[in-house]
CSV table of C-alpha atoms in Angstrom, one decimal:
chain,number,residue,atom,x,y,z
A,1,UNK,CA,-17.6,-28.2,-54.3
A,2,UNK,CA,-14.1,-30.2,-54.7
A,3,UNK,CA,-13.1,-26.9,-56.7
A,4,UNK,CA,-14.5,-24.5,-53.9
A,5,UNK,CA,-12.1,-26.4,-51.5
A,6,UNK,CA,-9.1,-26.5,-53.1
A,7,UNK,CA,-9.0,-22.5,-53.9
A,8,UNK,CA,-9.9,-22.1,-49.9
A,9,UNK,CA,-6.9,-24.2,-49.6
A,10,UNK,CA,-4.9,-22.2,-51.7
A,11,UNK,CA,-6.2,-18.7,-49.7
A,12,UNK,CA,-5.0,-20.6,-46.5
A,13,UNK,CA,-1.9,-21.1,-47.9
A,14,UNK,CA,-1.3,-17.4,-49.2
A,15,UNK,CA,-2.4,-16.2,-45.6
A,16,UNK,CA,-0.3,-18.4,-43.9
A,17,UNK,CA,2.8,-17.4,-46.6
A,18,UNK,CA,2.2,-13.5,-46.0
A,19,UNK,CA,2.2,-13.7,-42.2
A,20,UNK,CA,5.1,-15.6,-42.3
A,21,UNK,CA,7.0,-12.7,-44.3
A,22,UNK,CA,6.2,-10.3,-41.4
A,23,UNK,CA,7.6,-12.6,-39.0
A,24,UNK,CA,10.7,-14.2,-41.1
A,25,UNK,CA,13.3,-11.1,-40.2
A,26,UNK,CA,12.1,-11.6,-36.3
A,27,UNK,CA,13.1,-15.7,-36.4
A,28,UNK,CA,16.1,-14.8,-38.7
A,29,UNK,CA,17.2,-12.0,-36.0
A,30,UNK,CA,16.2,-15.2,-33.3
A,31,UNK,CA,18.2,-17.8,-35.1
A,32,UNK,CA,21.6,-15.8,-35.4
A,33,UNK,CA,20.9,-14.0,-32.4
A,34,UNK,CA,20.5,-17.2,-30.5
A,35,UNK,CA,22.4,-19.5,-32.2
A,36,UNK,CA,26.0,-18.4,-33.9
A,37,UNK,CA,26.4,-15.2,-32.9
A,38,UNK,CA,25.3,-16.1,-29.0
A,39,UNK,CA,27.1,-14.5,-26.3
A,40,UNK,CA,26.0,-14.9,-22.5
A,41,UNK,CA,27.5,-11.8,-22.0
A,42,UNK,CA,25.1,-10.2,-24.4
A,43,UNK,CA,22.5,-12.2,-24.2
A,44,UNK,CA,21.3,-12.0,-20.4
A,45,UNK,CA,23.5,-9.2,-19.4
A,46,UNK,CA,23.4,-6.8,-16.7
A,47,UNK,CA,23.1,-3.8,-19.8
A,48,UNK,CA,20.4,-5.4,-21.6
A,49,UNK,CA,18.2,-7.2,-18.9
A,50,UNK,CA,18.2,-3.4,-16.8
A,51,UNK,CA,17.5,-1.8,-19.8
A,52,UNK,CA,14.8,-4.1,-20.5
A,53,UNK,CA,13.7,-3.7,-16.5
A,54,UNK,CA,13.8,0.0,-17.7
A,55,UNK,CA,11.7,-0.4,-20.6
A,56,UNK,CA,8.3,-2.6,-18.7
A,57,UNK,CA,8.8,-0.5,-15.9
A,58,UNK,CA,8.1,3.0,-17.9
A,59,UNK,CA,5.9,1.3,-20.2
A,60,UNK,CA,3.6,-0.1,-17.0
A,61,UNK,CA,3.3,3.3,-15.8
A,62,UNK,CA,2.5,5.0,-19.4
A,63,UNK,CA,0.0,2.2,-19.9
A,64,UNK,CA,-1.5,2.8,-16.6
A,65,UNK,CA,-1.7,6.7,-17.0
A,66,UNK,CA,-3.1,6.0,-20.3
A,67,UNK,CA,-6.3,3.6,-18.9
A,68,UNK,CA,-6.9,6.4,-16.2
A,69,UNK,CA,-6.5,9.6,-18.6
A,70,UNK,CA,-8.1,8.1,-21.8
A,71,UNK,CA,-11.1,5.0,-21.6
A,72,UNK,CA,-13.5,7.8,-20.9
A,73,UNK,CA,-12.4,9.7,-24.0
A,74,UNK,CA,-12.4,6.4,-26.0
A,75,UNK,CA,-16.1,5.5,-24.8
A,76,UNK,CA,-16.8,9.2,-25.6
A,77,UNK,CA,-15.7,8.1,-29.4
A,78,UNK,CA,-17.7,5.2,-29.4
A,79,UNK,CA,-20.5,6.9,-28.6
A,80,UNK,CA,-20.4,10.2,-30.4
A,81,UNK,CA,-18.5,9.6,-33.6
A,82,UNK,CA,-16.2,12.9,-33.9
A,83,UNK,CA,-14.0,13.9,-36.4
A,84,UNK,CA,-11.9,16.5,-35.4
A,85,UNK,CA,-11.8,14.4,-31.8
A,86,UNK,CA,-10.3,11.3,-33.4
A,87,UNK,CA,-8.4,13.1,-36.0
A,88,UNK,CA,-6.7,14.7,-32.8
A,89,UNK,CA,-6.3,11.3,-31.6
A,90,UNK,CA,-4.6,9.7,-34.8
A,91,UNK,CA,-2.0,12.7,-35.1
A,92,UNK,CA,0.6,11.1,-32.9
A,93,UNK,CA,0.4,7.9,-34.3
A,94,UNK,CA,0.5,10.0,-37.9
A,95,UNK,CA,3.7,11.9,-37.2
A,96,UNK,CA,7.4,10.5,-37.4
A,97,UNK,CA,8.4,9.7,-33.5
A,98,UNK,CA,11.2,11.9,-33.7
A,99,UNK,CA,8.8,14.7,-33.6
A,100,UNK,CA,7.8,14.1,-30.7
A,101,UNK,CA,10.7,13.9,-28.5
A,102,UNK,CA,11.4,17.3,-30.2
A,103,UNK,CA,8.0,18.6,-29.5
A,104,UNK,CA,8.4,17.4,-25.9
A,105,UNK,CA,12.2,19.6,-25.7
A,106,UNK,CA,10.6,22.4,-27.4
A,107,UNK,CA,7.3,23.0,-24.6
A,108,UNK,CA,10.3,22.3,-21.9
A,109,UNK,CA,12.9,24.7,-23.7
A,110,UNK,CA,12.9,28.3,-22.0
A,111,UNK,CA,12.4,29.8,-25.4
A,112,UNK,CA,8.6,29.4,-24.4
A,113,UNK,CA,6.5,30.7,-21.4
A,114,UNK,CA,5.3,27.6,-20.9
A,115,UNK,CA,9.1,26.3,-20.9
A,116,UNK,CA,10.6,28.8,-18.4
A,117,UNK,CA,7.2,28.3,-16.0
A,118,UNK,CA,8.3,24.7,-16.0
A,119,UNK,CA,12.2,24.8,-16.0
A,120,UNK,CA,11.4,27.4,-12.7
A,121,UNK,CA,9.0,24.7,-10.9
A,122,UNK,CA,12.2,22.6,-11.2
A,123,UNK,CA,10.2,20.2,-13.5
A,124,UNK,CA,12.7,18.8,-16.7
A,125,UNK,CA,12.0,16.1,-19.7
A,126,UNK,CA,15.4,15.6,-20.6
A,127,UNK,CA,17.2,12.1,-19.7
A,128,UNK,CA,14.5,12.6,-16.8
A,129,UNK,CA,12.0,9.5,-15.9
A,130,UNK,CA,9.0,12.4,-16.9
A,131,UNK,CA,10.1,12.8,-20.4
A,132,UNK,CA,10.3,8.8,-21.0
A,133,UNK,CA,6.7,8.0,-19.8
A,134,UNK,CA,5.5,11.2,-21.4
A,135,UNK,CA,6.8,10.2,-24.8
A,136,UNK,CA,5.6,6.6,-24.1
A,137,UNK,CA,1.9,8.0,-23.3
A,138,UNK,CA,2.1,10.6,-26.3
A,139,UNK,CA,3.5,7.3,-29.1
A,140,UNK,CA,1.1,4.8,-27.7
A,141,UNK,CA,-2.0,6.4,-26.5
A,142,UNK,CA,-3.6,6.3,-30.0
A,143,UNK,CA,-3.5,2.4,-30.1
A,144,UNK,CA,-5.3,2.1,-26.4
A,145,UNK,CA,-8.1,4.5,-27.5
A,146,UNK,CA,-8.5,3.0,-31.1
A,147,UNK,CA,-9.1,-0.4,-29.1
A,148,UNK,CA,-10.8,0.7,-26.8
A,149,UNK,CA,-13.2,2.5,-28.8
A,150,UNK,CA,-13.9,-0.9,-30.7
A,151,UNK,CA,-14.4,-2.7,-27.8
A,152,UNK,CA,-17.1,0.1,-26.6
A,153,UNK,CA,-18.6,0.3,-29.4
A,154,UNK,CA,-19.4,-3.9,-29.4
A,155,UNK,CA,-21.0,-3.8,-26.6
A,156,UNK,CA,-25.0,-4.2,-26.3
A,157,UNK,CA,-26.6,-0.7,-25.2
A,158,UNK,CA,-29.8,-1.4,-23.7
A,159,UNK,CA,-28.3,-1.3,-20.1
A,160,UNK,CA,-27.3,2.3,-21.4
A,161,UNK,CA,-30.3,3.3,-23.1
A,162,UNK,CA,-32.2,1.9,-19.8
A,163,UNK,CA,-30.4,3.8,-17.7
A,164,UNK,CA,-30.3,7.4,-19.6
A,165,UNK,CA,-34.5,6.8,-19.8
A,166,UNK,CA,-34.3,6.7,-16.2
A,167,UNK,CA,-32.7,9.9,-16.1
A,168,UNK,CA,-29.0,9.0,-15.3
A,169,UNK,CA,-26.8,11.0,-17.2
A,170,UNK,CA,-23.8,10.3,-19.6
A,171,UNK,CA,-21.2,10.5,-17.0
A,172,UNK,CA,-22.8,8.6,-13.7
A,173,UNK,CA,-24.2,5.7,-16.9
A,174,UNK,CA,-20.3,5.6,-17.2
A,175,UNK,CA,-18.9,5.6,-14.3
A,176,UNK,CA,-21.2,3.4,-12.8
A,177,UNK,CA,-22.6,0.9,-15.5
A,178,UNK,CA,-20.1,0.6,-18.4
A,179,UNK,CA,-16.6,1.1,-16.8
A,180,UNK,CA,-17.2,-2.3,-14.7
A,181,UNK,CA,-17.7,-4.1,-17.8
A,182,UNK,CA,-14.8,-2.8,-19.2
A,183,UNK,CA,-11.9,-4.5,-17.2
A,184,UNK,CA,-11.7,-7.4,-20.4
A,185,UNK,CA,-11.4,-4.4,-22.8
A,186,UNK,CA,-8.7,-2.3,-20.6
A,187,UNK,CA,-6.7,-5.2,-20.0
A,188,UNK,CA,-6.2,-6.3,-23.9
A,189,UNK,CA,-6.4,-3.1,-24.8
A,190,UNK,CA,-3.7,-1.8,-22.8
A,191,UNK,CA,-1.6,-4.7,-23.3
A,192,UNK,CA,-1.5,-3.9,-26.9
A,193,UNK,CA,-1.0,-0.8,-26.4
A,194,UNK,CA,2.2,-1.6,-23.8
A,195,UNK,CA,4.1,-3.5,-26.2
A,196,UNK,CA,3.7,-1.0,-28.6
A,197,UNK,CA,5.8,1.6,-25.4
A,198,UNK,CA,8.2,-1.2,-25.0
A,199,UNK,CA,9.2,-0.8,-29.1
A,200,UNK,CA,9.5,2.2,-29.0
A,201,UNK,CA,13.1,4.2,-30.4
A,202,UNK,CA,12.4,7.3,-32.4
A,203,UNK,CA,10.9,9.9,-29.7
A,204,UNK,CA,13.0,8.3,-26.6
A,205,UNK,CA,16.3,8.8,-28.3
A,206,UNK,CA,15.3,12.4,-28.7
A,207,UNK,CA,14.2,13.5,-25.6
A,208,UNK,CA,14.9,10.2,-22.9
A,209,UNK,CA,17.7,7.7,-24.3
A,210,UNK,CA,18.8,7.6,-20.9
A,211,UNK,CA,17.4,8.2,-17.2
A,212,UNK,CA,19.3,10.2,-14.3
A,213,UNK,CA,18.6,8.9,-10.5
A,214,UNK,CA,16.0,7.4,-8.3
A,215,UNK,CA,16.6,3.0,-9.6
A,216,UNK,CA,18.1,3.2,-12.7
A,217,UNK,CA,20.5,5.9,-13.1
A,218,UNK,CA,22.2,6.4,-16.1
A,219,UNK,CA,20.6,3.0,-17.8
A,220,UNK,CA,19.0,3.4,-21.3
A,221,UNK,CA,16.0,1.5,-22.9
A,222,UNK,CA,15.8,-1.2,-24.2
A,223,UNK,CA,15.5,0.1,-28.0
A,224,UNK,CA,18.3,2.6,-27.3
A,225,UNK,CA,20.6,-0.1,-25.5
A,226,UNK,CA,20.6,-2.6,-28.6
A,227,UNK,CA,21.0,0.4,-31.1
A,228,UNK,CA,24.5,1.8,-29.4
A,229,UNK,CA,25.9,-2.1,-29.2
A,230,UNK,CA,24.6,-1.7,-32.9
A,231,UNK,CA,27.1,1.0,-33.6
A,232,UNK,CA,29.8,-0.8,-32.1
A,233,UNK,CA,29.6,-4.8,-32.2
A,234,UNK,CA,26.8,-5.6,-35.5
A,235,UNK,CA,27.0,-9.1,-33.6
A,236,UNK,CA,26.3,-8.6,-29.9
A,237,UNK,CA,23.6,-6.2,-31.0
A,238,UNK,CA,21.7,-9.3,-32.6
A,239,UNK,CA,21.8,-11.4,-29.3
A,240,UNK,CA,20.6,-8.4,-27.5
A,241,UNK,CA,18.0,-7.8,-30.1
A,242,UNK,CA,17.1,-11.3,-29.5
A,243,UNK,CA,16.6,-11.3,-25.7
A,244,UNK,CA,14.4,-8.1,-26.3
A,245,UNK,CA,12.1,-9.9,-29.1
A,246,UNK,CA,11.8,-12.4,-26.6
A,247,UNK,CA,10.3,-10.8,-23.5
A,248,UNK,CA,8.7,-8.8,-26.0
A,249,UNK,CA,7.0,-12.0,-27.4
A,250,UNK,CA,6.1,-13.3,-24.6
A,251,UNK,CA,3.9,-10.2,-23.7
A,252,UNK,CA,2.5,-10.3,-26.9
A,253,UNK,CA,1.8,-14.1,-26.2
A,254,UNK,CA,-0.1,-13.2,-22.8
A,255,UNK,CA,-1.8,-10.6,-24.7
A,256,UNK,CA,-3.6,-12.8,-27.3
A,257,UNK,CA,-3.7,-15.9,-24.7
A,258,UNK,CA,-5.5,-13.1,-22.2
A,259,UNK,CA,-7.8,-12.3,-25.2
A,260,UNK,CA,-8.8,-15.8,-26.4
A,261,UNK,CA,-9.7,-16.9,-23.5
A,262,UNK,CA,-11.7,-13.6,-22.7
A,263,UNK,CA,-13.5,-14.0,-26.1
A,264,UNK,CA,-14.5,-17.9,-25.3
A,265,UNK,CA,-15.6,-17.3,-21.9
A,266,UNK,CA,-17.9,-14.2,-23.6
């Protein structure tokens, strides 16, 4: 018994040591950022706190596009296991970002139909508020519906089975018995899936580094903002990095604190 305790102990210790190597580079990046290379200039600037405004303000509306396009697709999934469905699903997540931004320039190019129908309706991805949320909603989406879809398919189904023996079908069961038992599941879901928008670098600085017009004209995101200080001051781009890791933390804190609480009240 003694034995059986002290290897368990040793297993908690090995956890606890691997999740601190995933973490060590964001506390290192923290401590410098923070501490000797700190700069209030940097830090809580004008550039980086309206890029950051930029960033949860794009990734709010991605998120909520997302919750209204995709939980009937993810419940869908959860309740009719489809391979070439959730392959579809996984390819975004499966592709290097940069694709997509150039996917995104391509289908708005005039080389296509497509493109030329949309550059004549006067409707354009480039530096344009569209593109960012679009690539936001294309980067992140697969998260949501992966979480959402494990959230569906926990939940009991004799209100469902009921329901269909009544005579209900798929879509009304939906609409009107699941979806209001799915606010717990949206909101966690979509959380996770928002922080992953707010990280995001590879497909923005492709087709949306920066925004034209309307509230914040000319200001880039938050990912592109820290990279171009990057180029030019390595230092300032760490205290910037820093005030980013922290907002972003303390989304990701709301997110698991939303989610405990969610799980002890169940």
């Amino acid at each position: 018994m003694a034995g059986t305790s002290v290897q368990f102990n040793l297993f908690k210790v090995l956890v606890f040591f691997l999740a601190f190597l995933l973490i060590f580079p964001i506390f290192a990046v923290l401590y410098y950022g923070y501490g000797p290379y700190f700069s209030m200039k940097y830090a809580f600037g004008d550039a980086i706190i309206r890029s950051i405004e930029l960033t949860f303000f794009a990734s709010s509306i991605s998120i909520m596009l997302i919750i209204i396009l995709f939980t009937p697709l993810a419940y869908y999934l959860a309740r009719h296991r489809n391979p070439i469905i959730e392959a579809i699903v996984d390819i975004p997540a499966s592709i290097p970002h940069p694709v997509v931004g150039i996917a995104l320039l391509f289908i708005d190019s005039p080389l296509n139909p497509l493109g030329r129908f949309l550059e004549t309706h006067g409707i354009n991805f480039f530096f344009t508020y569209l593109g960012l949320i679009l690539a936001l909603m294309i980067v992140s989406s697969p998260i949501y519906i992966r979480a959402m879809q494990n959230f569906y398919e926990a939940l009991p189904r004799s209100h469902e089975y009921y329901a269909l023996s009544l005579g209900a079908s798929e879509l009304r069961t939906y609409f009107i018995l699941v979806l209001p038992s799915s606010v717990r599941g949206i909101i966690s879901s979509g959380l996770t899936s928002m922080a992953r928008a707010i990280s995001e670098f590879g497909s923005v600085v492709i087709v949306a580094p920066y925004v034209s017009g309307w509230i914040f004209n000319g200001v880039p995101v938050a990912s592109i903002c820290v990279y171009n200080t990057f180029l030019t001051y390595f230092n300032a781009s760490v205290t910037e990095a820093s005030t980013l890791i922290l907002f972003s933390l303390i989304l990701v804190a709301i997110t698991r604190v939303f989610i405990y609480f969610s799980f002890k009240r169940e």
